[in-house]
XYZ file of C-alpha atoms in Angstrom:
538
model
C 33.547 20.170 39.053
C 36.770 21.524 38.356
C 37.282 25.450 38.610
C 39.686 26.701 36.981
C 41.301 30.048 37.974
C 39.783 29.742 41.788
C 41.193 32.096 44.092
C 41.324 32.910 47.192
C 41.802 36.685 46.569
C 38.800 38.729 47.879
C 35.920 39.578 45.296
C 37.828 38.434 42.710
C 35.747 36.269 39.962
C 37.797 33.348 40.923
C 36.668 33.380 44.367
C 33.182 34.465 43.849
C 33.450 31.028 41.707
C 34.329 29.323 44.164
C 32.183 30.420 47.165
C 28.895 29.625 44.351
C 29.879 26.333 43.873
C 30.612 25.659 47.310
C 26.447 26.162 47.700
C 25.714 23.986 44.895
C 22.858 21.957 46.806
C 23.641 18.686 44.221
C 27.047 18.684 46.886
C 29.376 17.888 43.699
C 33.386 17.135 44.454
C 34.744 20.098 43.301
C 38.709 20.539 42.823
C 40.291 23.655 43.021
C 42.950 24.523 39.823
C 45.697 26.841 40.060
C 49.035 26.492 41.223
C 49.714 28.974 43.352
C 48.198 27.323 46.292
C 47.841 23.671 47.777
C 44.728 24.459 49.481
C 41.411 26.521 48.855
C 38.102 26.971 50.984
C 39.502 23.799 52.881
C 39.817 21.788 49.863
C 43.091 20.371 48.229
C 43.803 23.076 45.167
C 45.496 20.593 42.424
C 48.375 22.860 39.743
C 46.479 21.536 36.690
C 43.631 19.687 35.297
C 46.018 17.501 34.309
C 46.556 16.259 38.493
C 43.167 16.044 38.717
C 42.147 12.189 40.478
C 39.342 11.923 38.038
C 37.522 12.760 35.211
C 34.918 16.032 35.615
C 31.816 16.415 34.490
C 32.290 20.144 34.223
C 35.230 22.542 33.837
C 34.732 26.159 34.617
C 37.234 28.129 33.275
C 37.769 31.889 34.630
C 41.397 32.000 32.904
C 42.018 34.860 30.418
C 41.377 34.889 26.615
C 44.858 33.987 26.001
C 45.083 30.696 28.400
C 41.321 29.385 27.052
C 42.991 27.606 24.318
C 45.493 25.447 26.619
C 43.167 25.275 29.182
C 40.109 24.313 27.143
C 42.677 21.525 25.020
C 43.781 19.965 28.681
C 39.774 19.706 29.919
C 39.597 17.581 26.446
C 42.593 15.655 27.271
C 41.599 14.525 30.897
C 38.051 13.506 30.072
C 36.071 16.473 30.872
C 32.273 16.533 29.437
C 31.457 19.910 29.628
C 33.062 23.590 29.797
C 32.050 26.862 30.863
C 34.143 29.420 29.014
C 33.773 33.046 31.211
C 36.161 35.078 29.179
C 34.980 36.746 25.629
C 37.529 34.978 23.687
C 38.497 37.556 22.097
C 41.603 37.108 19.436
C 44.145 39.722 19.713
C 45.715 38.169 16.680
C 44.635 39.711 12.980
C 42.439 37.840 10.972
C 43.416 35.920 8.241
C 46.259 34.149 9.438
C 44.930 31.363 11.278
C 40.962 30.290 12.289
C 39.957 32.420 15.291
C 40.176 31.904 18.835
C 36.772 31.409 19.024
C 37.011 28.666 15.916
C 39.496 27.105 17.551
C 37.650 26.262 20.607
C 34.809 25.372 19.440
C 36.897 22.693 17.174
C 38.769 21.098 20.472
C 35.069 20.922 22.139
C 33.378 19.410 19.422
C 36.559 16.946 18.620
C 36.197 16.352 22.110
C 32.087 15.810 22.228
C 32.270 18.545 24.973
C 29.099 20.664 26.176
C 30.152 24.095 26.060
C 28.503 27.445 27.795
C 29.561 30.504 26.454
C 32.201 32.152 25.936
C 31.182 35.779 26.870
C 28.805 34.354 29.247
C 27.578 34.416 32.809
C 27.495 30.918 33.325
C 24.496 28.667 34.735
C 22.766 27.596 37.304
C 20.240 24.741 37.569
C 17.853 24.995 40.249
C 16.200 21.908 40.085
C 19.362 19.931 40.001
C 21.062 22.404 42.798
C 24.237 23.370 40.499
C 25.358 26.873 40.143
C 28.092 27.039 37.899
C 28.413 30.765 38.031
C 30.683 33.839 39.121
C 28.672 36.001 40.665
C 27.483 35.905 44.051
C 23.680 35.640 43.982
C 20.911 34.469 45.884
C 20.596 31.712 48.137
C 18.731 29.608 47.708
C 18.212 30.669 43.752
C 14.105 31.226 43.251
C 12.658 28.150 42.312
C 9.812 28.409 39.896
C 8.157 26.457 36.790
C 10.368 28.900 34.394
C 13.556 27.647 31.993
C 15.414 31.251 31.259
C 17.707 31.393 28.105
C 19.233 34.728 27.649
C 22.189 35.940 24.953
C 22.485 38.394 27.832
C 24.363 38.359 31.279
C 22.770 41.217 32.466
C 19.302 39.927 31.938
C 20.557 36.600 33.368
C 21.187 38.324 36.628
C 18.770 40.715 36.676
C 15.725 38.383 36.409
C 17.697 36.139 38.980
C 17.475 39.203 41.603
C 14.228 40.341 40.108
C 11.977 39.148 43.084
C 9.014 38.533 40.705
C 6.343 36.155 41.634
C 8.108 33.187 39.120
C 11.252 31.436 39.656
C 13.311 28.677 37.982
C 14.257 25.137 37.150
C 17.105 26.492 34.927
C 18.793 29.866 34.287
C 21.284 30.258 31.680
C 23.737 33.020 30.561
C 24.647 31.199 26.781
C 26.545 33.752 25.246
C 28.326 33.277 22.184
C 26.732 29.721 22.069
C 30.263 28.434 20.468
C 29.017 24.736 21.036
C 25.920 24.707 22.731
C 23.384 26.710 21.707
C 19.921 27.842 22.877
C 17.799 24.779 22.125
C 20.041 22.454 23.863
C 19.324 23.701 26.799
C 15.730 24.068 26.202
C 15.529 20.719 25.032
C 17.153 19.713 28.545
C 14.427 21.782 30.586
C 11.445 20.398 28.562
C 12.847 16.943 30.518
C 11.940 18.554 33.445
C 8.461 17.883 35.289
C 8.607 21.007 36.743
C 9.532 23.269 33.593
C 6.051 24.746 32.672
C 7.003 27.934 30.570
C 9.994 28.973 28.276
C 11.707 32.277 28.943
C 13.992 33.590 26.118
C 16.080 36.401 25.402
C 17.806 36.113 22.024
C 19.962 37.999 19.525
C 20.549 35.429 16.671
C 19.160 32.337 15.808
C 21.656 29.215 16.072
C 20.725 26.003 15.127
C 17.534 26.605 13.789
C 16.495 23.192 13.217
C 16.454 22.023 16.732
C 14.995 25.788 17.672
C 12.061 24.835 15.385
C 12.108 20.563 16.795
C 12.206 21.933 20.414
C 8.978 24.911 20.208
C 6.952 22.301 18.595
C 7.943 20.204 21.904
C 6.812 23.066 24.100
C 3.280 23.546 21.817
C 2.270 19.936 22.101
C 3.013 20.592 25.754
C 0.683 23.347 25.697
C 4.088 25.050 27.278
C 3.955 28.826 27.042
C 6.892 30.384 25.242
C 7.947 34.209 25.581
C 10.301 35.734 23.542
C 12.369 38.938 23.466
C 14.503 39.052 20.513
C 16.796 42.589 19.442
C 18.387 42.643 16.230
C 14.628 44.278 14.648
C 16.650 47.309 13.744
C 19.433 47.923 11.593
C 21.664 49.371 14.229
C 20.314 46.503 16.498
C 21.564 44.283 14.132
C 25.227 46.167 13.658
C 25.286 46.380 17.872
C 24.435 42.479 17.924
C 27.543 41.813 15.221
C 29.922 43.608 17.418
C 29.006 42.286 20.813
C 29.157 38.484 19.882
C 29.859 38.250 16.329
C 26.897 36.717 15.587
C 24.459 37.716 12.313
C 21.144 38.876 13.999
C 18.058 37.146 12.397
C 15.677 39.841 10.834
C 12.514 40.686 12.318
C 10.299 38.651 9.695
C 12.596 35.645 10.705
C 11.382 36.184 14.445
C 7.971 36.603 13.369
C 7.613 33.789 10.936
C 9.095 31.101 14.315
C 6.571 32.785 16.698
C 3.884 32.766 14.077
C 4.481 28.923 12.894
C 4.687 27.569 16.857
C 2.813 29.400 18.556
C 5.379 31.881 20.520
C 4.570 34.832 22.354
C 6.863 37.801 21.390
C 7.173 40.657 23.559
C 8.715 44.337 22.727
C 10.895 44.768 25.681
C 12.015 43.541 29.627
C 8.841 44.981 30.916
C 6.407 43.278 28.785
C 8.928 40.041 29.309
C 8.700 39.579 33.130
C 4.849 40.966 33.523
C 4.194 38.181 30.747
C 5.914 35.127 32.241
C 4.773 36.117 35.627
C 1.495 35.663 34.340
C 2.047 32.536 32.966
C 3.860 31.187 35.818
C 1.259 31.378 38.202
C -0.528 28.515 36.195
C -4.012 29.273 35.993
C -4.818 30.143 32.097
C -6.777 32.149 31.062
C -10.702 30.688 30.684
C -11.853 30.323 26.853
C -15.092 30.956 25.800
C -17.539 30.026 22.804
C -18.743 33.113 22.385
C -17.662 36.597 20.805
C -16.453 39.282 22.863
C -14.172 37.212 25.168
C -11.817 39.877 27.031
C -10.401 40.270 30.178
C -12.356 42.347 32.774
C -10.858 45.194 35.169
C -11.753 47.049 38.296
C -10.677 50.208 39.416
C -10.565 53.132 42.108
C -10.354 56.292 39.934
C -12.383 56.951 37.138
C -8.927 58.781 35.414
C -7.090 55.382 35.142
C -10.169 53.523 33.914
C -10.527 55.926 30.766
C -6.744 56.138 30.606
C -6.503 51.789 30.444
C -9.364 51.755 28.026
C -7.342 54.226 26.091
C -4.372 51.944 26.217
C -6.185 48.659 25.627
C -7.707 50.278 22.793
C -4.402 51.092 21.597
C -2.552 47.841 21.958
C -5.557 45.197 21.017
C -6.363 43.845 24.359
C -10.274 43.121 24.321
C -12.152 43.945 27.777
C -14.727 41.502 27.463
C -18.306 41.934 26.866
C -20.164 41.393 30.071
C -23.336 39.938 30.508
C -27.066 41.476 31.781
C -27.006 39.111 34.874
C -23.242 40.527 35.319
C -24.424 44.392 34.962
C -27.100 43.409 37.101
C -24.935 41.887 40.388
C -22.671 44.825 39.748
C -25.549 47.101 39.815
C -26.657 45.605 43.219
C -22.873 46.046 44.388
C -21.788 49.930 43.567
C -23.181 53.351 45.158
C -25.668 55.550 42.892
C -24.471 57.011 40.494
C -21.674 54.649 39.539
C -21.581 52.572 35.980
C -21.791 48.808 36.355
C -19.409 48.122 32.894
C -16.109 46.550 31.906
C -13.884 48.612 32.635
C -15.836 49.215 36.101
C -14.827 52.451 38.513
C -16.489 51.584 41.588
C -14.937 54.197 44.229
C -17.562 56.236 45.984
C -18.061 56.985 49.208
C -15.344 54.430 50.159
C -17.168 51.749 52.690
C -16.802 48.740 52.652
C -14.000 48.678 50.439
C -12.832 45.107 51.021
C -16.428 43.317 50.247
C -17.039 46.578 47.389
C -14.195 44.999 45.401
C -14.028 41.572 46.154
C -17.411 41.052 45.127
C -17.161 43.094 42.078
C -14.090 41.282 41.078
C -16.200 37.755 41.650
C -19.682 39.134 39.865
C -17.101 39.975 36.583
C -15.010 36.512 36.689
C -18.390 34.674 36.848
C -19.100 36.032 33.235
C -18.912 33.289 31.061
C -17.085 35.967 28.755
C -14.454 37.010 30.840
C -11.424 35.166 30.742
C -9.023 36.988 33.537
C -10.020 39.782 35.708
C -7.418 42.710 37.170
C -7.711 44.795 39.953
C -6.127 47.843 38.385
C -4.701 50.269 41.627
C -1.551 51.888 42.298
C -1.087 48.971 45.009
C 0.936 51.611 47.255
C 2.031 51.507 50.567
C -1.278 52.093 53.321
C -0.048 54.515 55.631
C -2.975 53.690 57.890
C -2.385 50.126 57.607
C -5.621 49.485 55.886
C -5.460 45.940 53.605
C -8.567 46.193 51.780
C -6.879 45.861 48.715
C -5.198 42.703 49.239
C -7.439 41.018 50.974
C -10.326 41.253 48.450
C -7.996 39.874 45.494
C -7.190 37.257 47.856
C -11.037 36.825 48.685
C -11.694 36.589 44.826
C -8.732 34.467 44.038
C -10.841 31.865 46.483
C -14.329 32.159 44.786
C -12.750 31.486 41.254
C -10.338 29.570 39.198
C -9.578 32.288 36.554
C -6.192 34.284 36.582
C -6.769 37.067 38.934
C -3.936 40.172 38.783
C -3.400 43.140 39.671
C -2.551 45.855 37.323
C -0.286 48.186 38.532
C -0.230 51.695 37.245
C 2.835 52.640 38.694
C 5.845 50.224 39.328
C 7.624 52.533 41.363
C 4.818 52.965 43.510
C 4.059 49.505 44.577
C 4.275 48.469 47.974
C 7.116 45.423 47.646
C 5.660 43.819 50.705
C 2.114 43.550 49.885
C 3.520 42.710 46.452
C 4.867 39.634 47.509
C 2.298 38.628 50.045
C -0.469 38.360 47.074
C 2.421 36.711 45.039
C 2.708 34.133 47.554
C -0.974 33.461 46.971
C -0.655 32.772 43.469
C -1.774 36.490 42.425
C 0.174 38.374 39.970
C 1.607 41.520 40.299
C 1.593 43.534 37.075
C 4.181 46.236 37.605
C 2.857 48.786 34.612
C -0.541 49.416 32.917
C 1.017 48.951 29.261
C 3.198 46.052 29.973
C 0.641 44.811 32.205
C -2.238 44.901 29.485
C -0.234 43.348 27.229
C 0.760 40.656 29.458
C -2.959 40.203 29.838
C -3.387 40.102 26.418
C -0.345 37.157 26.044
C -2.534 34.911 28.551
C -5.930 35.400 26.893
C -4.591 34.957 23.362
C -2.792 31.767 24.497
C -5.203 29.031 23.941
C -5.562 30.454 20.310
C -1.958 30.101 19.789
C -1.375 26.729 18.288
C 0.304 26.587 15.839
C -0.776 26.813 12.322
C 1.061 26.390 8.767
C 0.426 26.369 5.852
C -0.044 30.452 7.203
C -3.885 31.030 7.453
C -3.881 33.418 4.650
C -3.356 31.815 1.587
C -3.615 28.147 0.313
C -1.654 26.266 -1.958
C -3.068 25.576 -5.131
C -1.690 21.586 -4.920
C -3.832 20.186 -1.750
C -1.230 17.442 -2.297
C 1.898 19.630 -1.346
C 4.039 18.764 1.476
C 3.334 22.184 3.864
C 6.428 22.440 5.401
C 10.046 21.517 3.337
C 12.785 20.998 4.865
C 15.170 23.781 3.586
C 16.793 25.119 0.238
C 15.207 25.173 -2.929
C 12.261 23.246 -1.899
C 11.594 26.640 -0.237
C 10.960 27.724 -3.683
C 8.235 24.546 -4.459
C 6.209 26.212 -1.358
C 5.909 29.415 -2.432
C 5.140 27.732 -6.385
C 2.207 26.188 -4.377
C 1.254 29.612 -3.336
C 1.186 30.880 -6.830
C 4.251 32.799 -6.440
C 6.635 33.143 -9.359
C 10.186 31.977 -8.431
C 13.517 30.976 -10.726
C 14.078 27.257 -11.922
C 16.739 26.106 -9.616
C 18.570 22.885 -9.187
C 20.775 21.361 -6.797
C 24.116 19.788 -8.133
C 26.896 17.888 -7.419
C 29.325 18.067 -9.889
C 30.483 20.252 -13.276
C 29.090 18.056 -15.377
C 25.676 18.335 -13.868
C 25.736 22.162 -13.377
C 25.961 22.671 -17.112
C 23.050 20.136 -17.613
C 21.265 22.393 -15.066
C 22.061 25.520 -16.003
C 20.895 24.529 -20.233
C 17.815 23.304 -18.822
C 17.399 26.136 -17.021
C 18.462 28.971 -19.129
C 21.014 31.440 -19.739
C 21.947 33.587 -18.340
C 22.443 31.344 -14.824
C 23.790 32.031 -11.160
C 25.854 29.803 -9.187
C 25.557 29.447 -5.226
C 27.153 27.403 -2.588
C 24.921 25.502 -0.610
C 27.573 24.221 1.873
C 25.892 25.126 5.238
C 29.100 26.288 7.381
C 29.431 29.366 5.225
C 26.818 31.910 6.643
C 27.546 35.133 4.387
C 28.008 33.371 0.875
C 29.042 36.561 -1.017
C 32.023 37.069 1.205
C 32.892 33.940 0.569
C 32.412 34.248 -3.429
C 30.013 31.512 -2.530
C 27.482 33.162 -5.108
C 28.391 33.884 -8.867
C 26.195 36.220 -11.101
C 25.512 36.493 -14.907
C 26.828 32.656 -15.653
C 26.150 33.528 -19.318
C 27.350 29.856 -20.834
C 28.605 26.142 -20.135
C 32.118 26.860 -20.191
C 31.493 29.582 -17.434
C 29.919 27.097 -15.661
C-alpha cells in the first residue's frame, strides 16, 4: 500500500490514514509518500510514488482536488492496480473548456486498468481479508459478520461500522462517486466470499446497470438476501442527489422494477435498513408454510402495545399468523384467568413466574405450523432489580426451536444496550422500534416468496414464443408489443442512407435519437431531433 499524503501531524486525515493501515490484519508493506519527512510511524517515508521499490497494489490518495490529477497519473505510471481517491474532485475550473476533473481521472484509471474507490468517498475496509484502507479511526477489530455493505454514503458507511448491531461484515465500502468502480464490482467481489450471506446497499443512482442486474440474479440463485435503501424517490431527492455527486438519480419505478424482477428487499429508511439486515444476519429464515394465514406471532406484557402493534401491522401488511386450536389450547393451559390465548397474545397478570410464563408461550406459538417467526415485543429496559426474566426466556425459546426468534422493541431509546447484546450474542435479534421492527419481520417472512419473477405476474404476452427479457433499446418496445401495448415503429441505423430507408418505412413525420451509450441526458446533447418531416431532413 502506498499512502499518499501520510502525516505525522496529529488528527490530521493523513495520519488517521496511516495509524488504520498500520492495523490492517492482512500485515501489507505499506510506504509512506510525502516529502517532507524521511521517516513515518517507524517506516521509511519515500518523496514520491515515483521512489517507490515496487509496484502497489493500492494507492490511497489524501492529496487535495488540485494534486489528484498528478498524483492519480504517477500511481498509473509506476504500476499501481488500484486507487482510493478521498478528495471530492471537485473542478474549480468552468465548464466547457476542457473534460472535468472528474473525467479526467477516470480516463488515466481506466487507460491504466486501475480499480478506483471514490472520489468523495470514505474509503474501504475488508474484514475478511484484514485491509482497512480508510481515514477514519474506527473500531478494532472491525465487526465481523456475514454482511457486504455498499453505501453512496460516508456517513452511513461509518455509522453502521460503529452501529453495535447484532451483524457485522466481510466488506464495508464508502463508493462514492463510483468514477471507475462502481457498486456491483464490489458486490460481485463479496458474492466470492464464503462468508458473505446478505447484501447491504445504500444507493443514490444506478451505475452500470447491467452488471447490477448480472450480480442480484447471483445473490437470488444464492438464496442471498438483498436490502436496499435507495433516495432519489422525490424530486428534490433527486435535485439533492445531482448536486452532491453529480450523478442522475434513478426514479422510483426504476428501483422498484430491479427489486421487483430479483427479488430485492427495499426498505423506506436507516431504521427499517439495520432492523432488516439484522434479521437476516442472524441466519435462521423464516419457516414457510403450506397453508393460508402464515404470519409471524408476538408476545407481550401490556395489553396497550399489543392493540397498538396490531394497529401498526395492520397498517403496514405484516400478517400475525393464524394460530392453531392445539396452539390456543397450550396457551390456554399457560396464562392466568382472564387472559386471551391469541396472536397477538398479552399474557401479563399477576406477574409469577415470568421467565417459564413467556418462554413457554413463546415455544407453544413457534410450534404452530403457521407461524413462521415469533417476537417477544417489550420495552427490553434496564431491570433495576436485576431481574432477567426477559432474557432468559427468549434464550430458553431460542433452544426449543429453530425459527427466528426477536425481540421487538417498542422503544429504541429505552433498551438496555447490555442485555441487548447479550441476547445478540445468542443469535437473537434485537429490533430497536415497533414499525421498523414489524417491517423487518415482514422482510424475513416474505423472503422465501421473493424469487424472482418476469415476465411481471400481471399480464402475459400475447406471443408465448417471445423472448421475456431483451436486452436493451428498442427491443424494449417488442416487450411491451407482446403485452399488447401500442408503441412507435422504430429502427436502429447505422448510416444516412439507412435512416431515410427507415424513416419512409416508418412514416413521416420521424424523430431522430442517439443511441451512443456515454451520453446520459440526450437532449442536452441534441442527441434527440423532433418533427423529421422528410428524407432530406434526415
Amino acid at each position: 500500500m502506498a499512502l499518499v499524503g501520510a502525516s505525522p501531524r496529529a488528527a490530521s486525515f493523513g495520519q488517521r490514514m496511516l495509524e488504520e493501515a498500520v492495523k490492517s490484519s492482512c500485515a501489507p508493506r505499506i510506504y509512506p509518500v510525502n516529502p517532507k519527512y524521511a521517516e513515518l510511524a517507524g517506516l521509511r517515508c519515500y518523496p514520491s510514488l515515483a521512489d517507490l521499490p515496487e509496484p502497489v497494489d493500492l494507492a490511497l490518495l489524501a492529496v487535495p482536488d488540485g494534486a489528484l490529477e498528478t498524483q492519480l497519473t504517477l500511481a498509473a505510471q509506476t504500476g499501481a492496480k488500484s486507487a482510493v481517491i478521498f478528495g471530492s474532485a471537485f473542478d474549480a475550473q468552468p465548464a466547457g473548456q476542457r473534460p472535468s476533473l472528474r473525467s479526467r481521472l477516470a480516463e488515466i484509471a481506466n487507460a491504466a486498468g486501475m480499480a478506483v474507490c471514490g472520489a468523495g468517498c470514505m474509503g474501504l475496509v475488508n474484514v475478511s481479508y484484514g485491509l482497512r484502507a480508510i481515514g477514519y479511526t474506527e473500531a478494532d477489530p472491525l465487526p465481523a459478520g456475514p454482511v457486504a455493505l455498499v453505501t453512496h454514503s460516508g456517513s452511513v458507511f461509518s455509522a453502521l461500522l460503529r452501529a453495535r448491531r447484532g451483524f457485522g461484515f466481510t466488506i464495508a465500502v464508502s463508493s462514492g462517486q463510483e468514477l471507475v468502480t462502481t457498486a456491483p464490482a464490489y458486490l460481485d467481489y463479496a458474492l466470492s466470499l464464503p462468508e458473505t450471506k446478505v447484501l447491504a446497499l445504500v444507493l443514490e443512482a444506478m451505475r452500470d446497470t447491467a452488471r447490477l442486474r448480472q450480480v442480484l440474479s447471483a445473490a437470488a440463485d444464492r438464496d442471498l438476501p438483498v436490502v436496499l435503501l435507495a433516495t432519489g424517490q422525490s424530486a428534490s431527492g433527486r435535485a439533492m442527489v445531482a448536486a452532491h455527486s453529480g450523478a442522475l438519480a434513478a426514479a422510483d419505478g426504476g428501483w422498484e422494477a430491479l427489486a421487483r424482477a430479483h427479488g430485492v428487499h427495499r426498505v423506506a429508511d436507516l431504521a427499517e435498513f439495520t432492523d432488516t439486515i439484522e434479521l437476516f444476519a442472524m441466519g435462521r429464515r423464516a419457516a414457510a408454510a403450506a397453508r393460508p394465514g402464515t404470519g409471524i406471532a408476538t408476545v407481550h406484557d401490556s395489553g396497550l402495545e399489543r392493540a397498538h402493534t396490531a394497529d401498526l401491522a395492520d397498517e403496514l401488511g405484516v400478517p400475525f399468523a393464524a394460530i392453531g386450536e392445539q396452539t390456543t389450547a397450550r396457551l390456554a393451559g399457560l396464562l392466568d384467568p382472564g387472559l386471551e390465548p391469541a396472536n397477538p397474545l398479552d399474557v401479563w397478570g399477576t406477574g409469577a413466574d415470568t421467565r417459564e410464563l413467556f418462554g413457554g408461550s413463546l415455544v407453544a406459538l413457534a410450534d404452530d405450523p403457521a407461524v413462521a417467526a415469533v417476537a417477544l415485543a417489550i420495552d427490553l429496559v434496564h431491570e433495576l432489580d436485576g431481574d432477567q426474566s426477559y432474557p432468559l426466556a427468549l434464550v430458553d425459546a431460542m433452544q426449543h426451536t429453530d425459527k427466528p426468534v426477536a425481540v421487538l422493541s417498542n422503544l429504541g431509546s429505552a433498551i438496555d444496550l447490555e442485555v441487548a447484546s447479550q441476547l445478540r450474542a445468542s443469535g437473537i435479534a434485537v429490533l430497536e422500534g415497533t414499525r421498523s421492527g414489524l417491517l423487518a419481520l415482514g422482510h424475513l417472512v416474505n423472503h422465501t416468496d421473493r424469487r424472482p419473477a418476469w415476465p411481471p405476474a400481471h399480464g402475459r404476452p400475447r406471443s408465448s414464443g417471445a423472448a421475456a427479457v431483451p436486452a436493451s433499446g428498442a427491443p424494449l418496445f417488442a416487450l411491451l408489443a407482446e403485452y399488447g401495448i401500442a408503441v412507435p415503429g422504430t429502427a436502429q441505423v447505422g448510416s444516412a442512407a439507412e435512416a431515410v430507408r427507415a424513416a419512409e418505412a416508418i412514416g413521416y413525420p420521424v424523430v431522430l435519437k442517439t443511441d451512443e451509450p456515454a451520453i446520459l441526458h440526450k437532449s442536452e446533447a441534441r442527441g434527440v431531433l423532433l418533427g423529421v418531416h422528410d428524407a432530406a431532413a434526415v
